[in-house]
PDB file of C-alpha atoms and ligand atoms in Angstrom:
ATOM      1  CA  MET A  71    -108.547 166.082 123.068  1.00 49.00           C
ATOM      2  CA  SER A  72    -111.950 166.225 124.743  1.00 62.00           C
ATOM      3  CA  ASN A  73    -110.994 167.303 128.247  1.00 93.00           C
ATOM      4  CA  LEU A  74    -113.658 170.058 128.284  1.00 98.00           C
ATOM      5  CA  GLU A  75    -116.591 167.739 127.619  1.00 97.00           C
ATOM      6  CA  GLY A  76    -119.638 169.017 129.534  1.00 97.00           C
ATOM      7  CA  LYS A  77    -118.079 172.456 130.139  1.00 98.00           C
ATOM      8  CA  THR A  78    -119.418 175.798 128.974  1.00 98.00           C
ATOM      9  CA  ALA A  79    -117.322 178.733 127.796  1.00 99.00           C
ATOM     10  CA  LEU A  80    -117.742 182.397 126.903  1.00 99.00           C
ATOM     11  CA  VAL A  81    -115.109 183.924 124.629  1.00 99.00           C
ATOM     12  CA  THR A  82    -115.516 187.648 124.082  1.00 98.00           C
ATOM     13  CA  GLY A  83    -114.477 189.011 120.685  1.00 98.00           C
ATOM     14  CA  ALA A  84    -114.630 185.535 119.174  1.00 98.00           C
ATOM     15  CA  SER A  85    -115.817 186.514 115.691  1.00 98.00           C
ATOM     16  CA  ARG A  86    -112.292 187.148 114.439  1.00 98.00           C
ATOM     17  CA  GLY A  87    -108.565 186.847 115.147  1.00 98.00           C
ATOM     18  CA  ILE A  88    -107.317 185.349 118.391  1.00 98.00           C
ATOM     19  CA  GLY A  89    -110.803 185.026 119.913  1.00 98.00           C
ATOM     20  CA  ARG A  90    -111.991 183.006 116.928  1.00 98.00           C
ATOM     21  CA  ALA A  91    -109.076 180.586 117.358  1.00 98.00           C
ATOM     22  CA  ILE A  92    -109.738 180.302 121.112  1.00 99.00           C
ATOM     23  CA  ALA A  93    -113.437 179.570 120.534  1.00 99.00           C
ATOM     24  CA  ARG A  94    -112.627 176.921 117.946  1.00 98.00           C
ATOM     25  CA  ARG A  95    -109.993 175.286 120.162  1.00 98.00           C
ATOM     26  CA  LEU A  96    -112.200 175.177 123.295  1.00 98.00           C
ATOM     27  CA  ALA A  97    -115.027 173.715 121.210  1.00 98.00           C
ATOM     28  CA  ARG A  98    -112.659 171.111 119.792  1.00 98.00           C
ATOM     29  CA  ASP A  99    -111.767 170.197 123.368  1.00 98.00           C
ATOM     30  CA  GLY A 100    -115.477 169.564 124.024  1.00 98.00           C
ATOM     31  CA  ALA A 101    -116.844 172.819 125.471  1.00 98.00           C
ATOM     32  CA  LEU A 102    -120.103 174.440 124.457  1.00 98.00           C
ATOM     33  CA  VAL A 103    -118.861 177.892 123.392  1.00 99.00           C
ATOM     34  CA  ALA A 104    -120.635 181.251 123.376  1.00 99.00           C
ATOM     35  CA  VAL A 105    -119.063 183.155 120.480  1.00 99.00           C
ATOM     36  CA  HIS A 106    -119.365 186.815 121.406  1.00 98.00           C
ATOM     37  CA  TYR A 107    -119.109 189.654 118.868  1.00 98.00           C
ATOM     38  CA  ALA A 108    -119.888 193.372 118.573  1.00 98.00           C
ATOM     39  CA  SER A 109    -121.009 194.071 115.001  1.00 98.00           C
ATOM     40  CA  ARG A 110    -119.711 191.339 112.702  1.00 98.00           C
ATOM     41  CA  GLN A 111    -122.637 188.930 112.993  1.00 98.00           C
ATOM     42  CA  ASP A 112    -121.649 187.275 109.707  1.00 98.00           C
ATOM     43  CA  ALA A 113    -118.187 186.496 111.077  1.00 98.00           C
ATOM     44  CA  ALA A 114    -119.572 185.175 114.382  1.00 98.00           C
ATOM     45  CA  GLU A 115    -122.076 182.949 112.549  1.00 98.00           C
ATOM     46  CA  GLU A 116    -119.217 181.634 110.406  1.00 98.00           C
ATOM     47  CA  VAL A 117    -117.284 180.691 113.575  1.00 98.00           C
ATOM     48  CA  VAL A 118    -120.335 178.893 114.972  1.00 98.00           C
ATOM     49  CA  ALA A 119    -120.864 177.073 111.661  1.00 98.00           C
ATOM     50  CA  SER A 120    -117.201 176.019 111.473  1.00 98.00           C
ATOM     51  CA  ILE A 121    -117.364 174.670 115.032  1.00 98.00           C
ATOM     52  CA  GLU A 122    -120.546 172.733 114.285  1.00 98.00           C
ATOM     53  CA  LYS A 123    -119.057 171.380 111.056  1.00 98.00           C
ATOM     54  CA  ASP A 124    -116.251 169.899 113.163  1.00 98.00           C
ATOM     55  CA  GLY A 125    -118.785 168.286 115.503  1.00 98.00           C
ATOM     56  CA  GLY A 126    -118.626 170.918 118.246  1.00 98.00           C
ATOM     57  CA  ARG A 127    -121.274 173.067 119.906  1.00 98.00           C
ATOM     58  CA  ALA A 128    -121.483 176.858 119.860  1.00 98.00           C
ATOM     59  CA  PHE A 129    -123.840 179.809 119.611  1.00 98.00           C
ATOM     60  CA  ALA A 130    -123.337 183.510 118.878  1.00 98.00           C
ATOM     61  CA  VAL A 131    -123.956 186.316 121.380  1.00 98.00           C
ATOM     62  CA  GLN A 132    -124.012 190.003 120.464  1.00 98.00           C
ATOM     63  CA  ALA A 133    -123.106 192.946 122.713  1.00 98.00           C
ATOM     64  CA  GLU A 134    -121.086 196.035 121.977  1.00 98.00           C
ATOM     65  CA  LEU A 135    -118.799 196.533 124.950  1.00 98.00           C
ATOM     66  CA  GLY A 136    -118.228 200.117 125.991  1.00 96.00           C
ATOM     67  CA  ARG A 137    -121.884 201.146 125.721  1.00 96.00           C
ATOM     68  CA  ALA A 138    -124.327 201.603 128.609  1.00 95.00           C
ATOM     69  CA  GLY A 139    -125.915 198.259 129.476  1.00 97.00           C
ATOM     70  CA  ASP A 140    -123.264 196.283 127.572  1.00 97.00           C
ATOM     71  CA  VAL A 141    -122.651 193.610 130.208  1.00 98.00           C
ATOM     72  CA  HIS A 142    -126.370 193.208 130.886  1.00 98.00           C
ATOM     73  CA  GLU A 143    -126.977 192.647 127.172  1.00 98.00           C
ATOM     74  CA  LEU A 144    -124.085 190.184 126.933  1.00 98.00           C
ATOM     75  CA  PHE A 145    -125.398 188.081 129.819  1.00 98.00           C
ATOM     76  CA  LEU A 146    -128.990 188.157 128.532  1.00 98.00           C
ATOM     77  CA  GLY A 147    -127.780 186.460 125.346  1.00 98.00           C
ATOM     78  CA  LEU A 148    -125.322 184.223 127.152  1.00 98.00           C
ATOM     79  CA  GLU A 149    -127.762 182.944 129.756  1.00 98.00           C
ATOM     80  CA  ARG A 150    -130.518 182.427 127.180  1.00 98.00           C
ATOM     81  CA  GLY A 151    -128.143 180.437 124.968  1.00 98.00           C
ATOM     82  CA  LEU A 152    -126.808 178.340 127.850  1.00 98.00           C
ATOM     83  CA  LYS A 153    -130.257 177.668 129.312  1.00 98.00           C
ATOM     84  CA  GLU A 154    -131.639 176.498 125.959  1.00 98.00           C
ATOM     85  CA  ARG A 155    -128.774 174.050 125.470  1.00 98.00           C
ATOM     86  CA  THR A 156    -127.886 172.869 128.982  1.00 98.00           C
ATOM     87  CA  GLY A 157    -130.890 173.752 131.133  1.00 98.00           C
ATOM     88  CA  SER A 158    -128.644 175.874 133.337  1.00 98.00           C
ATOM     89  CA  THR A 159    -126.738 179.180 133.228  1.00 98.00           C
ATOM     90  CA  GLU A 160    -123.571 177.736 134.704  1.00 98.00           C
ATOM     91  CA  LEU A 161    -120.306 178.931 133.146  1.00 98.00           C
ATOM     92  CA  ASN A 162    -117.015 177.017 133.410  1.00 98.00           C
ATOM     93  CA  ILE A 163    -114.660 179.109 131.272  1.00 99.00           C
ATOM     94  CA  LEU A 164    -114.585 182.861 130.724  1.00 99.00           C
ATOM     95  CA  VAL A 165    -112.089 184.332 128.258  1.00 99.00           C
ATOM     96  CA  ASN A 166    -111.938 188.140 128.203  1.00 98.00           C
ATOM     97  CA  ASN A 167    -110.414 188.570 124.763  1.00 98.00           C
ATOM     98  CA  ALA A 168    -112.306 191.429 123.046  1.00 98.00           C
ATOM     99  CA  GLY A 169    -110.184 194.521 122.747  1.00 98.00           C
ATOM    100  CA  VAL A 170    -109.415 197.576 120.674  1.00 97.00           C
ATOM    101  CA  MET A 171    -106.022 199.058 119.853  1.00 94.00           C
ATOM    102  CA  GLY A 172    -105.050 202.720 119.782  1.00 87.00           C
ATOM    103  CA  GLY A 173    -102.517 203.350 117.045  1.00 85.00           C
ATOM    104  CA  VAL A 174    -102.453 207.065 117.890  1.00 90.00           C
ATOM    105  CA  ALA A 175     -99.295 208.920 118.899  1.00 89.00           C
ATOM    106  CA  ALA A 176     -99.207 210.015 122.549  1.00 91.00           C
ATOM    107  CA  GLU A 177     -99.314 213.723 121.638  1.00 93.00           C
ATOM    108  CA  ASP A 178    -102.452 213.256 119.496  1.00 94.00           C
ATOM    109  CA  LEU A 179    -104.559 210.952 121.691  1.00 94.00           C
ATOM    110  CA  THR A 180    -107.795 212.639 122.824  1.00 96.00           C
ATOM    111  CA  PRO A 181    -109.475 212.073 126.210  1.00 97.00           C
ATOM    112  CA  GLU A 182    -112.375 210.473 124.318  1.00 97.00           C
ATOM    113  CA  GLN A 183    -110.060 207.963 122.615  1.00 96.00           C
ATOM    114  CA  PHE A 184    -108.369 207.271 125.963  1.00 96.00           C
ATOM    115  CA  ASP A 185    -111.739 206.640 127.627  1.00 97.00           C
ATOM    116  CA  ARG A 186    -112.852 204.343 124.800  1.00 97.00           C
ATOM    117  CA  LEU A 187    -109.701 202.219 125.168  1.00 97.00           C
ATOM    118  CA  PHE A 188    -110.178 201.895 128.911  1.00 98.00           C
ATOM    119  CA  THR A 189    -113.913 201.236 128.697  1.00 98.00           C
ATOM    120  CA  VAL A 190    -113.613 198.367 126.225  1.00 98.00           C
ATOM    121  CA  ASN A 191    -110.281 196.862 127.281  1.00 98.00           C
ATOM    122  CA  ALA A 192    -110.252 197.250 131.069  1.00 98.00           C
ATOM    123  CA  LYS A 193    -113.640 198.289 132.452  1.00 98.00           C
ATOM    124  CA  ALA A 194    -115.652 195.720 130.479  1.00 98.00           C
ATOM    125  CA  PRO A 195    -113.551 192.708 131.592  1.00 98.00           C
ATOM    126  CA  PHE A 196    -113.909 193.781 135.253  1.00 98.00           C
ATOM    127  CA  PHE A 197    -117.688 194.057 135.033  1.00 98.00           C
ATOM    128  CA  ILE A 198    -117.972 190.871 132.974  1.00 98.00           C
ATOM    129  CA  ILE A 199    -116.134 189.009 135.736  1.00 98.00           C
ATOM    130  CA  GLN A 200    -118.267 190.720 138.378  1.00 98.00           C
ATOM    131  CA  ARG A 201    -121.466 189.710 136.561  1.00 98.00           C
ATOM    132  CA  ALA A 202    -120.169 186.184 135.961  1.00 98.00           C
ATOM    133  CA  LEU A 203    -119.543 185.554 139.676  1.00 98.00           C
ATOM    134  CA  THR A 204    -123.003 184.052 140.081  1.00 97.00           C
ATOM    135  CA  ASN A 205    -122.606 181.866 136.967  1.00 98.00           C
ATOM    136  CA  LEU A 206    -119.092 180.543 137.525  1.00 98.00           C
ATOM    137  CA  ALA A 207    -119.018 176.929 138.664  1.00 98.00           C
ATOM    138  CA  PRO A 208    -116.570 175.611 141.266  1.00 98.00           C
ATOM    139  CA  GLY A 209    -113.259 174.984 139.493  1.00 98.00           C
ATOM    140  CA  ALA A 210    -114.049 177.467 136.734  1.00 98.00           C
ATOM    141  CA  ARG A 211    -111.349 179.217 134.693  1.00 98.00           C
ATOM    142  CA  ILE A 212    -110.923 182.870 133.759  1.00 98.00           C
ATOM    143  CA  VAL A 213    -108.329 183.954 131.214  1.00 98.00           C
ATOM    144  CA  ASN A 214    -107.787 187.614 130.340  1.00 98.00           C
ATOM    145  CA  ILE A 215    -105.941 188.511 127.156  1.00 98.00           C
ATOM    146  CA  SER A 216    -103.286 191.116 127.871  1.00 98.00           C
ATOM    147  CA  SER A 217    -100.437 192.124 125.548  1.00 98.00           C
ATOM    148  CA  GLY A 218     -96.661 191.903 125.370  1.00 96.00           C
ATOM    149  CA  LEU A 219     -96.833 195.706 125.331  1.00 96.00           C
ATOM    150  CA  THR A 220     -97.022 195.682 129.131  1.00 97.00           C
ATOM    151  CA  ARG A 221     -93.340 194.643 128.982  1.00 94.00           C
ATOM    152  CA  PHE A 222     -92.212 195.834 125.525  1.00 90.00           C
ATOM    153  CA  ALA A 223     -92.222 199.567 124.675  1.00 90.00           C
ATOM    154  CA  ASN A 224     -94.193 201.091 121.771  1.00 90.00           C
ATOM    155  CA  PRO A 225     -94.810 204.859 122.079  1.00 87.00           C
ATOM    156  CA  GLU A 226     -97.786 204.651 119.652  1.00 86.00           C
ATOM    157  CA  GLU A 227     -99.649 202.435 122.097  1.00 93.00           C
ATOM    158  CA  ILE A 228     -99.076 203.968 125.530  1.00 95.00           C
ATOM    159  CA  ALA A 229    -102.766 204.218 126.449  1.00 96.00           C
ATOM    160  CA  TYR A 230    -103.517 200.765 125.024  1.00 97.00           C
ATOM    161  CA  ALA A 231    -100.625 199.302 127.040  1.00 97.00           C
ATOM    162  CA  MET A 232    -102.004 201.050 130.142  1.00 97.00           C
ATOM    163  CA  THR A 233    -105.336 199.262 129.629  1.00 98.00           C
ATOM    164  CA  LYS A 234    -103.536 195.932 129.425  1.00 98.00           C
ATOM    165  CA  GLY A 235    -101.568 196.748 132.582  1.00 98.00           C
ATOM    166  CA  ALA A 236    -104.935 197.230 134.259  1.00 98.00           C
ATOM    167  CA  VAL A 237    -106.206 193.918 132.875  1.00 98.00           C
ATOM    168  CA  GLU A 238    -103.243 192.100 134.403  1.00 98.00           C
ATOM    169  CA  GLN A 239    -104.245 193.413 137.842  1.00 98.00           C
ATOM    170  CA  LEU A 240    -107.518 191.498 137.492  1.00 98.00           C
ATOM    171  CA  ALA A 241    -105.652 188.198 137.649  1.00 98.00           C
ATOM    172  CA  LEU A 242    -103.552 189.135 140.665  1.00 97.00           C
ATOM    173  CA  HIS A 243    -106.362 190.333 142.899  1.00 97.00           C
ATOM    174  CA  PHE A 244    -109.281 188.186 141.736  1.00 98.00           C
ATOM    175  CA  ALA A 245    -107.060 185.100 142.138  1.00 98.00           C
ATOM    176  CA  LYS A 246    -107.073 185.520 145.896  1.00 98.00           C
ATOM    177  CA  TYR A 247    -110.800 186.223 145.952  1.00 98.00           C
ATOM    178  CA  LEU A 248    -111.761 183.248 143.769  1.00 98.00           C
ATOM    179  CA  ALA A 249    -109.372 180.601 145.114  1.00 98.00           C
ATOM    180  CA  PRO A 250    -111.803 179.419 147.841  1.00 98.00           C
ATOM    181  CA  ARG A 251    -114.083 178.358 144.965  1.00 98.00           C
ATOM    182  CA  ASN A 252    -111.153 176.667 143.168  1.00 98.00           C
ATOM    183  CA  ILE A 253    -111.531 179.177 140.351  1.00 98.00           C
ATOM    184  CA  THR A 254    -108.316 180.213 138.628  1.00 98.00           C
ATOM    185  CA  ILE A 255    -107.686 183.483 136.785  1.00 98.00           C
ATOM    186  CA  ASN A 256    -104.642 184.274 134.672  1.00 98.00           C
ATOM    187  CA  SER A 257    -103.361 186.701 132.028  1.00 98.00           C
ATOM    188  CA  VAL A 258    -102.059 185.633 128.627  1.00 98.00           C
ATOM    189  CA  ALA A 259     -99.934 188.151 126.736  1.00 98.00           C
ATOM    190  CA  PRO A 260     -99.631 187.671 122.984  1.00 98.00           C
ATOM    191  CA  GLY A 261     -97.003 189.413 120.882  1.00 97.00           C
ATOM    192  CA  ILE A 262     -97.758 190.456 117.315  1.00 97.00           C
ATOM    193  CA  THR A 263    -100.335 187.955 116.132  1.00 98.00           C
ATOM    194  CA  ARG A 264    -101.837 187.647 112.667  1.00 97.00           C
ATOM    195  CA  ASN A 265    -105.413 188.905 112.537  1.00 96.00           C
ATOM    196  CA  GLY A 266    -107.583 190.454 109.826  1.00 92.00           C
ATOM    197  CA  SER A 267    -105.557 193.673 109.764  1.00 94.00           C
ATOM    198  CA  PRO A 268    -104.389 194.650 106.237  1.00 95.00           C
ATOM    199  CA  VAL A 269    -100.856 195.072 107.570  1.00 96.00           C
ATOM    200  CA  PHE A 270    -100.502 191.281 107.431  1.00 97.00           C
ATOM    201  CA  ASP A 271    -100.963 191.464 103.628  1.00 97.00           C
ATOM    202  CA  ILE A 272     -97.739 193.478 103.279  1.00 97.00           C
ATOM    203  CA  PRO A 273     -94.817 191.009 103.149  1.00 97.00           C
ATOM    204  CA  GLU A 274     -92.183 193.611 104.099  1.00 97.00           C
ATOM    205  CA  ALA A 275     -94.198 194.663 107.159  1.00 97.00           C
ATOM    206  CA  VAL A 276     -94.717 191.045 108.221  1.00 97.00           C
ATOM    207  CA  GLU A 277     -90.985 190.386 107.805  1.00 97.00           C
ATOM    208  CA  GLN A 278     -90.183 193.373 110.015  1.00 96.00           C
ATOM    209  CA  MET A 279     -92.684 192.327 112.701  1.00 96.00           C
ATOM    210  CA  ALA A 280     -91.395 188.742 112.568  1.00 97.00           C
ATOM    211  CA  GLN A 281     -87.971 189.940 113.687  1.00 96.00           C
ATOM    212  CA  LEU A 282     -89.420 190.926 117.073  1.00 94.00           C
ATOM    213  CA  SER A 283     -89.979 187.277 117.963  1.00 96.00           C
ATOM    214  CA  ALA A 284     -87.096 185.030 118.949  1.00 97.00           C
ATOM    215  CA  PHE A 285     -88.535 182.526 116.466  1.00 97.00           C
ATOM    216  CA  GLY A 286     -88.407 184.990 113.558  1.00 97.00           C
ATOM    217  CA  ARG A 287     -92.099 184.814 112.666  1.00 98.00           C
ATOM    218  CA  VAL A 288     -95.314 186.549 113.657  1.00 98.00           C
ATOM    219  CA  GLY A 289     -97.690 184.682 115.935  1.00 98.00           C
ATOM    220  CA  GLU A 290    -100.694 182.800 114.591  1.00 98.00           C
ATOM    221  CA  PRO A 291    -104.009 182.934 116.487  1.00 98.00           C
ATOM    222  CA  ASP A 292    -103.655 179.199 117.219  1.00 98.00           C
ATOM    223  CA  ASP A 293    -100.321 179.852 118.994  1.00 98.00           C
ATOM    224  CA  VAL A 294    -102.250 181.863 121.574  1.00 98.00           C
ATOM    225  CA  ALA A 295    -105.377 179.684 121.582  1.00 98.00           C
ATOM    226  CA  ASP A 296    -103.367 176.622 122.588  1.00 98.00           C
ATOM    227  CA  VAL A 297    -101.984 178.460 125.634  1.00 98.00           C
ATOM    228  CA  VAL A 298    -105.472 179.570 126.643  1.00 98.00           C
ATOM    229  CA  ALA A 299    -106.762 176.009 126.202  1.00 98.00           C
ATOM    230  CA  PHE A 300    -104.070 174.771 128.584  1.00 98.00           C
ATOM    231  CA  LEU A 301    -105.016 177.356 131.220  1.00 98.00           C
ATOM    232  CA  ALA A 302    -108.684 176.411 130.737  1.00 98.00           C
ATOM    233  CA  SER A 303    -107.954 172.734 131.314  1.00 97.00           C
ATOM    234  CA  ASP A 304    -107.669 170.744 134.521  1.00 96.00           C
ATOM    235  CA  ASN A 305    -103.906 170.511 133.891  1.00 96.00           C
ATOM    236  CA  ALA A 306    -103.580 174.175 134.905  1.00 97.00           C
ATOM    237  CA  ARG A 307    -105.431 173.831 138.230  1.00 97.00           C
ATOM    238  CA  TRP A 308    -102.348 174.944 140.215  1.00 98.00           C
ATOM    239  CA  ILE A 309    -101.767 178.153 138.206  1.00 98.00           C
ATOM    240  CA  THR A 310    -103.593 181.292 139.292  1.00 98.00           C
ATOM    241  CA  GLY A 311    -102.885 185.014 139.486  1.00 98.00           C
ATOM    242  CA  SER A 312    -100.243 184.439 136.866  1.00 98.00           C
ATOM    243  CA  PHE A 313     -98.938 186.153 133.726  1.00 97.00           C
ATOM    244  CA  VAL A 314     -98.132 183.906 130.770  1.00 97.00           C
ATOM    245  CA  ASP A 315     -96.015 185.303 127.949  1.00 97.00           C
ATOM    246  CA  ALA A 316     -97.375 183.938 124.665  1.00 98.00           C
ATOM    247  CA  SER A 317     -95.342 186.267 122.455  1.00 97.00           C
ATOM    248  CA  GLY A 318     -92.942 183.805 120.853  1.00 97.00           C
ATOM    249  CA  GLY A 319     -90.015 185.186 122.782  1.00 97.00           C
ATOM    250  CA  THR A 320     -90.689 188.858 121.964  1.00 95.00           C
ATOM    251  CA  LEU A 321     -90.026 189.759 125.562  1.00 79.00           C
ATOM    252  CA  LEU A 322     -86.526 188.332 125.386  1.00 90.00           C
ATOM    253  CA  GLY A 323     -85.568 191.659 123.787  1.00 72.00           C
TER     254      GLY A 323
HETATM  255  P1  NDP B 566    -109.356 191.474 116.215  1.00 88.93           P
HETATM  256  O1  NDP B 566    -109.312 192.925 115.916  1.00 88.93           O
HETATM  257  O2  NDP B 566    -108.971 190.505 115.152  1.00 88.93           O
HETATM  258  O3  NDP B 566    -110.826 191.082 116.716  1.00 88.93           O
HETATM  259  C1  NDP B 566    -111.397 191.841 117.743  1.00 88.93           C
HETATM  260  C2  NDP B 566    -112.578 191.091 118.314  1.00 88.93           C
HETATM  261  O4  NDP B 566    -113.095 191.846 119.403  1.00 88.93           O
HETATM  262  C3  NDP B 566    -113.697 190.926 117.314  1.00 88.93           C
HETATM  263  O5  NDP B 566    -114.372 189.731 117.600  1.00 88.93           O
HETATM  264  C4  NDP B 566    -114.591 192.124 117.597  1.00 88.93           C
HETATM  265  O6  NDP B 566    -115.958 191.912 117.260  1.00 88.93           O
HETATM  266  C5  NDP B 566    -114.428 192.241 119.115  1.00 88.93           C
HETATM  267  N1  NDP B 566    -114.619 193.605 119.567  1.00 88.93           N
HETATM  268  C6  NDP B 566    -113.896 194.706 119.228  1.00 88.93           C
HETATM  269  N2  NDP B 566    -114.396 195.793 119.833  1.00 88.93           N
HETATM  270  C7  NDP B 566    -115.452 195.373 120.567  1.00 88.93           C
HETATM  271  C8  NDP B 566    -116.402 196.019 121.388  1.00 88.93           C
HETATM  272  N3  NDP B 566    -116.380 197.334 121.589  1.00 88.93           N
HETATM  273  N4  NDP B 566    -117.349 195.276 121.969  1.00 88.93           N
HETATM  274  C9  NDP B 566    -117.397 193.952 121.766  1.00 88.93           C
HETATM  275  N5  NDP B 566    -116.538 193.277 120.994  1.00 88.93           N
HETATM  276  C10 NDP B 566    -115.581 193.985 120.397  1.00 88.93           C
HETATM  277  O7  NDP B 566    -108.516 191.264 117.551  1.00 88.93           O
HETATM  278  P2  NDP B 566    -107.201 190.398 117.833  1.00 88.93           P
HETATM  279  O8  NDP B 566    -107.482 188.985 117.614  1.00 88.93           O
HETATM  280  O9  NDP B 566    -106.052 191.041 117.157  1.00 88.93           O
HETATM  281  O10 NDP B 566    -107.002 190.686 119.403  1.00 88.93           O
HETATM  282  C11 NDP B 566    -107.680 189.950 120.392  1.00 88.93           C
HETATM  283  C12 NDP B 566    -107.129 190.344 121.747  1.00 88.93           C
HETATM  284  O11 NDP B 566    -105.726 190.123 121.769  1.00 88.93           O
HETATM  285  C13 NDP B 566    -107.329 191.833 122.081  1.00 88.93           C
HETATM  286  O12 NDP B 566    -107.599 191.971 123.456  1.00 88.93           O
HETATM  287  C14 NDP B 566    -105.977 192.447 121.743  1.00 88.93           C
HETATM  288  O13 NDP B 566    -105.737 193.615 122.486  1.00 88.93           O
HETATM  289  C15 NDP B 566    -105.052 191.308 122.142  1.00 88.93           C
HETATM  290  N6  NDP B 566    -103.749 191.330 121.477  1.00 88.93           N
HETATM  291  C16 NDP B 566    -103.663 191.207 120.111  1.00 88.93           C
HETATM  292  C17 NDP B 566    -102.435 191.219 119.497  1.00 88.93           C
HETATM  293  C18 NDP B 566    -102.281 191.077 118.016  1.00 88.93           C
HETATM  294  O14 NDP B 566    -101.155 191.288 117.507  1.00 88.93           O
HETATM  295  N7  NDP B 566    -103.309 190.686 117.270  1.00 88.93           N
HETATM  296  C19 NDP B 566    -101.198 191.393 120.287  1.00 88.93           C
HETATM  297  C20 NDP B 566    -101.412 191.489 121.708  1.00 88.93           C
HETATM  298  C21 NDP B 566    -102.644 191.463 122.267  1.00 88.93           C
HETATM  299  P3  NDP B 566    -116.538 192.276 115.774  1.00 88.93           P
HETATM  300  O15 NDP B 566    -115.966 191.238 114.839  1.00 88.93           O
HETATM  301  O16 NDP B 566    -118.003 192.156 115.876  1.00 88.93           O
HETATM  302  O17 NDP B 566    -116.051 193.644 115.449  1.00 88.93           O
END
């Protein structure tokens, strides 16, 4: 399980939830992982400590996406951390995972809330990829976390689903652009996945959500992390511009 030995990775939104599981899995596979977070420094430091405890390598990077200068700030921390540990700023794996949900009915959503969703979920990943173009090594991997909601209707999350539709376009078009460098880029779409949200403490709610999956349970962060780890590995070298459903059969209807 050390196929990423010598590789470097950036996982955005890695202090909690799915991003945390992805960071831990990539580190377990041997990568040096930059654990990005917005405000929960304590949580990010805990992820780094848990990786180190298991013999892996990681460091935390702060940047609130959606603010002016966000990508610049992210790469200042990233490049400093990489340089200190590897002597270079080369990046092998980029996982655009950080995201915010809406949870506001279509008739109540304000233009400001709409803009916030798009800025964090869609604009930031584009400019992170753009900025990373000079860092990405030949054969690098990009994985963008989308959502099953691009295929599965939920009227409370129309704007959020629109942002994820936009994210999926990144894989299609950047795939063509990056293929000459042997860089792959793909979308992974989780279904309902356990995170720190209080809704997962309500057994009746969890039971109801579980029924959406063909397997009759909600997803665990590791269910998604394992799919991302596959796409980040050499085994997935022939997959690019692709959409991978990691929703436990939610999209089966
Ligand atoms: P969580 O809410 O558990 O964690 C969100 C992460 O993103 C945290 O690390 C948080 O940092 C970071 N983050 C949030 N806003 C910003 C911001 N403005 N700038 C920088 N970082 C930010 O998320 P999930 O694990 O639930 O979701 C991860 C991804 O998976 C998202 O893209 C989400 O849309 C997608 N997804 C999730 C599903 C689910 O059911 N959980 C289903 C389908 C898709 P901090 O800790 O510092 O706040």
